[in-house]
Amino acid sequence: MTTSHPLRCRCGKFQGAIAHPERGIRAICYCRDCRAYAHFLGPPEGMLDAHGGTEVVVVPPREVSFVAGVEHLACMSLSPRGTLRWFTSCCRTPVGNTPRDVRLAHLGLVHDCLERGGPTLDASFGPVKMKVNRKSAHGDPGGTPAVPFALAGARYMASMAWSRIGGTYRENPFFGAQGAAIVAPHVIAKAEREALMARV
């Protein structure tokens, strides 16, 4: 395992780093919302796999730091209460997904911003441990072995619980000191959401 992993948009204006990548959990999500988000962005080539899944690496937000180009960070949501989906305004590279509530220490980094000039995802984060929302996949994406899936899920829940208890959830580069997102989320209109959903 490597000691850190770079975070970078396609054009290179936005850069960051993930400390302790061994704490990350690789997963693939097949939900329709993730596919709609991909279409909102373009979609960037390679964001979705053959079954319509998006690979993410789940890490504690406190492990992420921004190195350059934070002014290019943008945020959208598919609904007024939906997940915050972060991307870059410079080249529309997907960055990651967070809950609206900073107390929920969850960050799912989209693979697109992790595959540019650094170690491989296998080298930094290990193999994919979880496949979720498989019923929404195009075709059969296969499953993941039960034991690794259960262990990864338990580790994820424990990490979130300890972040809440210890207060480390406050160490989140996507949120300010008062718990508000550092960029005001753009909530797309209902008609735009319906148009995106029709494409997934």
Tab-separated table of C-alpha atoms in Angstrom, residues 27 43 58 66 79 89 92 101 108 112 116 121 127 147-148 151 155 157 162 167 170 176 181 190 199:
chain	number	residue	atom	x	y	z
A	27	ALA	CA	-17.076	-0.016	-4.128
A	43	PRO	CA	-20.791	11.988	-19.012
A	58	VAL	CA	-15.040	5.535	0.315
A	66	PHE	CA	-6.792	20.101	-1.285
A	79	SER	CA	-32.997	17.130	-5.348
A	89	SER	CA	-16.069	23.591	-12.992
A	92	ARG	CA	-16.363	18.796	-15.193
A	101	ASP	CA	-25.016	16.690	7.062
A	108	GLY	CA	-17.209	8.569	-1.891
A	112	ASP	CA	-12.128	9.393	-12.432
A	116	ARG	CA	-4.444	10.413	-13.218
A	121	LEU	CA	-6.265	1.944	-7.464
A	127	PRO	CA	-9.563	-4.640	-4.709
A	147	VAL	CA	-17.118	-12.057	3.988
A	148	PRO	CA	-15.163	-9.149	2.408
A	151	LEU	CA	-16.098	-6.789	6.850
A	155	ARG	CA	-15.455	-1.110	9.076
A	157	MET	CA	-20.029	1.881	9.967
A	162	TRP	CA	-16.065	6.997	15.803
A	167	GLY	CA	-15.762	14.939	16.691
A	170	ARG	CA	-15.537	18.374	11.616
A	176	GLY	CA	-16.562	25.031	6.553
A	181	ALA	CA	-20.720	23.257	2.300
A	190	LYS	CA	-37.321	18.892	-11.445
A	199	ARG	CA	-31.513	8.626	-20.071
